[in-house]
Each structure stands twice: as C-alpha cells, then as structure tokens.
mmCIF file of C-alpha atoms in Angstrom:
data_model
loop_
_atom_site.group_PDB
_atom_site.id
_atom_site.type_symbol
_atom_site.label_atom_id
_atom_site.label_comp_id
_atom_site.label_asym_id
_atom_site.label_seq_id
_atom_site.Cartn_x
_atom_site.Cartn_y
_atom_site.Cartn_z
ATOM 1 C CA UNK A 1475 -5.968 -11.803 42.674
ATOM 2 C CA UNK A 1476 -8.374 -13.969 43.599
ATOM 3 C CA UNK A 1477 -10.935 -15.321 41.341
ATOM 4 C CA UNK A 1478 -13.311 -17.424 43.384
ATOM 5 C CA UNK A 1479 -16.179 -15.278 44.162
ATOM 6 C CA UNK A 1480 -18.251 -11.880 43.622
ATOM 7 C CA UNK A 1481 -21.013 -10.431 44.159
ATOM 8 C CA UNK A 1482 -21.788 -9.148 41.103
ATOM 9 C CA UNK A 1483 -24.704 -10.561 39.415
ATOM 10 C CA UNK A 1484 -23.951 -11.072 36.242
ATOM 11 C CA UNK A 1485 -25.465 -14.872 36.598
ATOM 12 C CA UNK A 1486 -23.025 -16.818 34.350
ATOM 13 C CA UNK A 1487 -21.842 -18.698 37.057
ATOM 14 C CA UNK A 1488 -18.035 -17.265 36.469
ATOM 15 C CA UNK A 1489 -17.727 -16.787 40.348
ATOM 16 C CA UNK A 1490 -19.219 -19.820 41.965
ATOM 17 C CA UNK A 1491 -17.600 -21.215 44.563
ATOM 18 C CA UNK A 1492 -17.578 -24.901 42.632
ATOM 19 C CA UNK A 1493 -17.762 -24.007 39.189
ATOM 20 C CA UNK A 1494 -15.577 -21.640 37.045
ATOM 21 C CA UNK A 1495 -15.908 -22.537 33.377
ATOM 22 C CA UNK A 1496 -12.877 -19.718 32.780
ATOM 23 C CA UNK A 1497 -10.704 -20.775 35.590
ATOM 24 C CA UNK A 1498 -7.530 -22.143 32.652
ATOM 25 C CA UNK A 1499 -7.630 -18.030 32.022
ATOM 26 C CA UNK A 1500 -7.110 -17.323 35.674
ATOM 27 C CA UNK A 1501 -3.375 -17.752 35.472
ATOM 28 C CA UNK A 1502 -3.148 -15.290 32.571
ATOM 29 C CA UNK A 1503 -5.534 -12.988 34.935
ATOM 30 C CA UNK A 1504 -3.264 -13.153 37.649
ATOM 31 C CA UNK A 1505 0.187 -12.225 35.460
ATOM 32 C CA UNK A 1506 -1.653 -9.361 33.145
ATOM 33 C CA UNK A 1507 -5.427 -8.005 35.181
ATOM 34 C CA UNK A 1508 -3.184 -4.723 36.149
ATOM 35 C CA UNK A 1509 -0.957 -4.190 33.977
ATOM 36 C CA UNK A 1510 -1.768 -1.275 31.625
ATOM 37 C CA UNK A 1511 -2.443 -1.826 28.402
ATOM 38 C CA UNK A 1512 -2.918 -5.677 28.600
ATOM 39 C CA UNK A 1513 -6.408 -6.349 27.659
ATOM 40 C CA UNK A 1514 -5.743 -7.094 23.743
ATOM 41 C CA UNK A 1515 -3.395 -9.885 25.105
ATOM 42 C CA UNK A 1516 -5.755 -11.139 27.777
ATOM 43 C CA UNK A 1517 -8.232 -11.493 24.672
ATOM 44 C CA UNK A 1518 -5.798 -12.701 22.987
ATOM 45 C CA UNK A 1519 -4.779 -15.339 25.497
ATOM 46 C CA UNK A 1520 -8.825 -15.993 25.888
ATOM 47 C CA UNK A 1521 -9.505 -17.211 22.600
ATOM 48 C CA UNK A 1522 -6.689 -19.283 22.543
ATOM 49 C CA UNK A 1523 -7.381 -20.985 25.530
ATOM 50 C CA UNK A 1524 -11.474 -21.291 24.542
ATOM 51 C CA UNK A 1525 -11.308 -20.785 20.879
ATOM 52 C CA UNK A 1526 -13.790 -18.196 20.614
ATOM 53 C CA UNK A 1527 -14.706 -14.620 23.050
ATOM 54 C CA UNK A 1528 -17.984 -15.612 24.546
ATOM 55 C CA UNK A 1529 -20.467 -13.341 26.386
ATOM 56 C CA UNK A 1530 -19.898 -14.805 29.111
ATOM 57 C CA UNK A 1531 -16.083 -14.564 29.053
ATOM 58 C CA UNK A 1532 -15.669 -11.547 27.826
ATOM 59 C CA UNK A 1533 -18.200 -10.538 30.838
ATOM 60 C CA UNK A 1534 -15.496 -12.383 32.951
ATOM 61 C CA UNK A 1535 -12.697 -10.755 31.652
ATOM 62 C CA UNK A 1536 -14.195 -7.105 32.118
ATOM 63 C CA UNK A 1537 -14.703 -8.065 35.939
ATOM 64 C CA UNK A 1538 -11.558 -9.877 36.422
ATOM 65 C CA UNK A 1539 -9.654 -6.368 34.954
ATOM 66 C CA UNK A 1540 -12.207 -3.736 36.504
ATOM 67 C CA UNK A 1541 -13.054 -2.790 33.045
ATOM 68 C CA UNK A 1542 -16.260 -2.310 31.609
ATOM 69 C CA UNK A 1543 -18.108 -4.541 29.566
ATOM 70 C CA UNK A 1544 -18.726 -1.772 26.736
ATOM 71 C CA UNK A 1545 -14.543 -1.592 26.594
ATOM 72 C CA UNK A 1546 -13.867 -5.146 26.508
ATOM 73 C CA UNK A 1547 -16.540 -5.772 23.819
ATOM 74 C CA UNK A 1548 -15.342 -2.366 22.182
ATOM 75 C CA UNK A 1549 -11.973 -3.695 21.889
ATOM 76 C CA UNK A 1550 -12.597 -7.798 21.018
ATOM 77 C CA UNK A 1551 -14.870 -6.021 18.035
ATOM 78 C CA UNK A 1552 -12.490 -3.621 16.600
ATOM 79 C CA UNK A 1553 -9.898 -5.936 16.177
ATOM 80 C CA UNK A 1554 -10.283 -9.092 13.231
ATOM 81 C CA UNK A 1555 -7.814 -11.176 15.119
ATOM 82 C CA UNK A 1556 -11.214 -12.185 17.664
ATOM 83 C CA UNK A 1557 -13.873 -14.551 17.306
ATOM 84 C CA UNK A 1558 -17.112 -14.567 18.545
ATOM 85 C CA UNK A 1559 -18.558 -18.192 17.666
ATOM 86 C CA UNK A 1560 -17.027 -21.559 17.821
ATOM 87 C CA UNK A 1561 -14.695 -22.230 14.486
ATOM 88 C CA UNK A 1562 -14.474 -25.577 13.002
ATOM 89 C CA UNK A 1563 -11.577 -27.806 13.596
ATOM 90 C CA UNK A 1564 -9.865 -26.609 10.397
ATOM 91 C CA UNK A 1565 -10.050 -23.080 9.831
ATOM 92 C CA UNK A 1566 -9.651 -22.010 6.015
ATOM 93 C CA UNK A 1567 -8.368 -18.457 5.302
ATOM 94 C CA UNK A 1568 -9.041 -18.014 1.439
ATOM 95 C CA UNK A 1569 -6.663 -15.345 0.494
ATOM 96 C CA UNK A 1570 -9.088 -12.328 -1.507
ATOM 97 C CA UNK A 1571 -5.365 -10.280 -2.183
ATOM 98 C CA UNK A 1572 -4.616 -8.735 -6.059
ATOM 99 C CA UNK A 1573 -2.429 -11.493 -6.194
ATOM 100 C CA UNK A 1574 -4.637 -14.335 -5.819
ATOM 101 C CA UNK A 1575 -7.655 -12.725 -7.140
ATOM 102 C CA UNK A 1576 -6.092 -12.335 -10.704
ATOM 103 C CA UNK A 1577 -4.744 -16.077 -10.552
ATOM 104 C CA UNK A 1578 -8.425 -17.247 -9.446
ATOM 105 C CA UNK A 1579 -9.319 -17.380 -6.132
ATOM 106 C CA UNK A 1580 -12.846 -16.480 -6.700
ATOM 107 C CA UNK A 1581 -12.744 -20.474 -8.560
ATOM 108 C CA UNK A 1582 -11.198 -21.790 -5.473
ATOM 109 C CA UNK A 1583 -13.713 -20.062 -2.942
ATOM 110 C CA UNK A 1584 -16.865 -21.140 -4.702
ATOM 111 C CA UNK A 1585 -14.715 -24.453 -5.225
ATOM 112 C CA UNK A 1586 -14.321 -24.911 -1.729
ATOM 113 C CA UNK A 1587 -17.344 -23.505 -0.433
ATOM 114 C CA UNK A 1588 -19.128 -26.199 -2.705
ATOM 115 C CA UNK A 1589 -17.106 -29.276 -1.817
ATOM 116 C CA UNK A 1590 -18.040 -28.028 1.895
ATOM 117 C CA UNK A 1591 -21.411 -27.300 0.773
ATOM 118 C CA UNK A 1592 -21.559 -24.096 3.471
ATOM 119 C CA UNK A 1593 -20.948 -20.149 2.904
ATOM 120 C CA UNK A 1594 -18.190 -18.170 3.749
ATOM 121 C CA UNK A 1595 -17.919 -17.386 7.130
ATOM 122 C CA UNK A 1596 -19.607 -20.675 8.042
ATOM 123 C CA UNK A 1597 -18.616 -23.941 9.922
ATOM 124 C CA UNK A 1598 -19.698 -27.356 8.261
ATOM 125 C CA UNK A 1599 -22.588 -29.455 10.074
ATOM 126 C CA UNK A 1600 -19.526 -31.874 11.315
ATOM 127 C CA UNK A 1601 -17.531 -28.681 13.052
ATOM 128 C CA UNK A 1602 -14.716 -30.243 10.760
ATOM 129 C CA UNK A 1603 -14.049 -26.942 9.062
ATOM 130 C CA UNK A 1604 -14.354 -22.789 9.059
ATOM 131 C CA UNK A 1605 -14.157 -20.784 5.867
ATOM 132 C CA UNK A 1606 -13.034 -17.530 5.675
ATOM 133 C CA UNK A 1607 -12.076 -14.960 3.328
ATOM 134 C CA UNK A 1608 -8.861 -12.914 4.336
ATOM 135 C CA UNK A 1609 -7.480 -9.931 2.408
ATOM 136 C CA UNK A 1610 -4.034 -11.083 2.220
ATOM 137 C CA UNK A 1611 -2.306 -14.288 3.222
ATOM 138 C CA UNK A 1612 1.216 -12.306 2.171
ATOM 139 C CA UNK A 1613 2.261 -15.618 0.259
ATOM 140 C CA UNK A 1614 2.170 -13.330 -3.282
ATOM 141 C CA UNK A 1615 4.680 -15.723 -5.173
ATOM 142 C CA UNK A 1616 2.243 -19.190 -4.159
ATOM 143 C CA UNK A 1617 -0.612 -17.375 -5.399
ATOM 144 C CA UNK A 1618 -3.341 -18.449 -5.259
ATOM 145 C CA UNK A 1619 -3.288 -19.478 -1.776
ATOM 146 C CA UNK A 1620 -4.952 -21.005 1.219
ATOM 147 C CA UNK A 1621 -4.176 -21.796 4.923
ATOM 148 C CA UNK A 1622 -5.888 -24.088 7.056
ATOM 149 C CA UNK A 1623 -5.022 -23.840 10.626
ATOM 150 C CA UNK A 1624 -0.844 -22.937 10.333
ATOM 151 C CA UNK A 1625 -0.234 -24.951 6.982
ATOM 152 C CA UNK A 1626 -0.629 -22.942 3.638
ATOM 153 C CA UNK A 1627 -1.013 -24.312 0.641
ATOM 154 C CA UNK A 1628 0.126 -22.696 -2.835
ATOM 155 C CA UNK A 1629 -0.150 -22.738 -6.413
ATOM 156 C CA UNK A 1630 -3.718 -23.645 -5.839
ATOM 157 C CA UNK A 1631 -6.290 -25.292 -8.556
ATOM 158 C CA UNK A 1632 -9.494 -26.165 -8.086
ATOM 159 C CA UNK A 1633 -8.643 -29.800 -8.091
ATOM 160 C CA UNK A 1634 -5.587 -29.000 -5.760
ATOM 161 C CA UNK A 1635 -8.310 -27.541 -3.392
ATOM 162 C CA UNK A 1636 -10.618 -30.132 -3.100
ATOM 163 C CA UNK A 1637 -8.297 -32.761 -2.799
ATOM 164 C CA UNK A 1638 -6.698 -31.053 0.218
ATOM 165 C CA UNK A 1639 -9.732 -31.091 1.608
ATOM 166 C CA UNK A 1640 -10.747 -34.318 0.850
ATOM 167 C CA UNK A 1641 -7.560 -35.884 2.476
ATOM 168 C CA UNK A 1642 -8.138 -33.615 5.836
ATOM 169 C CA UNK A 1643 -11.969 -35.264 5.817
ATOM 170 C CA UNK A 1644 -10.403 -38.625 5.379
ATOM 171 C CA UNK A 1645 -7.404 -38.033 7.867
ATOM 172 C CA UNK A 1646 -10.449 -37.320 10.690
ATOM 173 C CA UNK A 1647 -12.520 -39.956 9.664
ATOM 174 C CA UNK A 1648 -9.989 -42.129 10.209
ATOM 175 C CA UNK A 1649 -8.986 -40.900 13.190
ATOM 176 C CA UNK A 1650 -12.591 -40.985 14.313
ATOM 177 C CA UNK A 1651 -13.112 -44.728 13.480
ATOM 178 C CA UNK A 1652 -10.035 -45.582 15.475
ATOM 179 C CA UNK A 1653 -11.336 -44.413 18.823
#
C-alpha cells in the first residue's frame, strides 16, 4: 500500500510528497489497512505511536483503510481506551471503585488535584502530569489506589499521595537540569 500521495483534499498535509507527519503508522497501515476487523488496533497502534487520536490522524487513518471518517471517529469515541488531546508525561488513573471510595479516594483526588493545582481530566501547565478518574483499577486489596503511567501505588494516604508526586516532580526536574 502505498502511502505517499492522494488526491483527496482533506489539506492536512498527510499525503505530501515531502512531508507525512503519520508516516511511523505507515508500517502498521501496511500489515492491518485490509484486514477485517482491524481498525480498533490500528487506533490502538495510533495513539501509541502519537499519544493521542488527532483530527488529522484519525482523518489519515479513515483514508489509509477506505473507511469513513464518521466510522473511524464513531469507533475512537465509543471506546475509553482513546484519547483525543495530548496527556501529560505522567498519567494518573485515580481509582473511583467501591473499594477505594469507602477507604477515601475522594481525599486523595481532591489531594492530588490540589498538590497539582488542575481538575480532573486536566494536564498541569508543565505537561508533567494527566489526572484521571477510572472506575476500577482492579487492585481491591491495595485500596485505595493510584497508577501513574504502568506503576500503581497502594494503601494510599493523602500524605502517601503527595509525596509520590512530589518525588516524580523532583525526579524530572532533575533530569531537566542535567541536560
């Protein structure tokens, strides 16, 4: 399949000749365009590759698999697994589950959402971290619990939370000031 150039006006710039801003999906393209059934991992293979489902790439993905843009959308919207903004460095998934709700993870949201100083569903100013509420983490016996990114943390207290946080914000500053 080639993915150099169309003629189809959607004025991204997807299909230029010099510039593709999708081409790193192009391999996943070639293995899955035609084979029934794959769009969820195309998306799926999308976001991880640009961290987020775009407009623009989800307007390059409907072209790239003859689909429409209505499906593509339709699909990337019914699913929770997609994003459709940029996500901070860290996401946090605050688990909202019976578990964790009756051993206080409304205290560690607004606890965390404070030390942040953003909402729920929002990325700090620095694009160092993502907050968002989940239903269940299925971590019942570490209740109440948190992931950020693939690390979970259990057994949570307010304190607990914002030091975890703290030493993350450190752990990049330092990083920062060494480049």
């Amino acid at each position: 399949m080639s993915h150099e150039t169309h003629e189809h006006g959607c004025g991204c710039g997807c299909h230029d000749e010099k510039i593709n801003p999708f081409e790193n999906l192009d391999p996943v393209l070639d293995n899955y365009a035609d084979v029934p059934g794959s769009l969820i991992t195309i998306l799926q293979k999308a976001q991880e590759i640009y961290g987020f489902l775009s407009v623009e790439l989800m307007r390059y993905i409907a072209i790239e698999t003859s689909n429409s843009i209505a499906k593509v959308y339709g699909v990337a919207t019914f699913y929770t697994q997609f994003r459709f903004k940029p996500i901070g460095k860290n996401l946090i998934m605050l688990c909202q589950g019976t578990a964790c709700h009756v051993n206080g993870a409304k205290m560690i949201e607004e606890a965390v959402l404070e030390f942040l100083n953003i909402e729920e569903g929002e990325t700090t100013e620095d694009g160092l971290f993502t907050v968002n509420n989940v239903a269940c983490l299925g971590c019942c016996s570490l209740s109440p619990v948190m992931m950020i990114n693939d690390d979970t943390y259990g057994q949570l207290t307010v304190d607990k939370a914002k030091n975890i946080l703290a030493e993350i914000k450190d752990k990049n500053s330092t990083m920062e000031d060494q480049k």
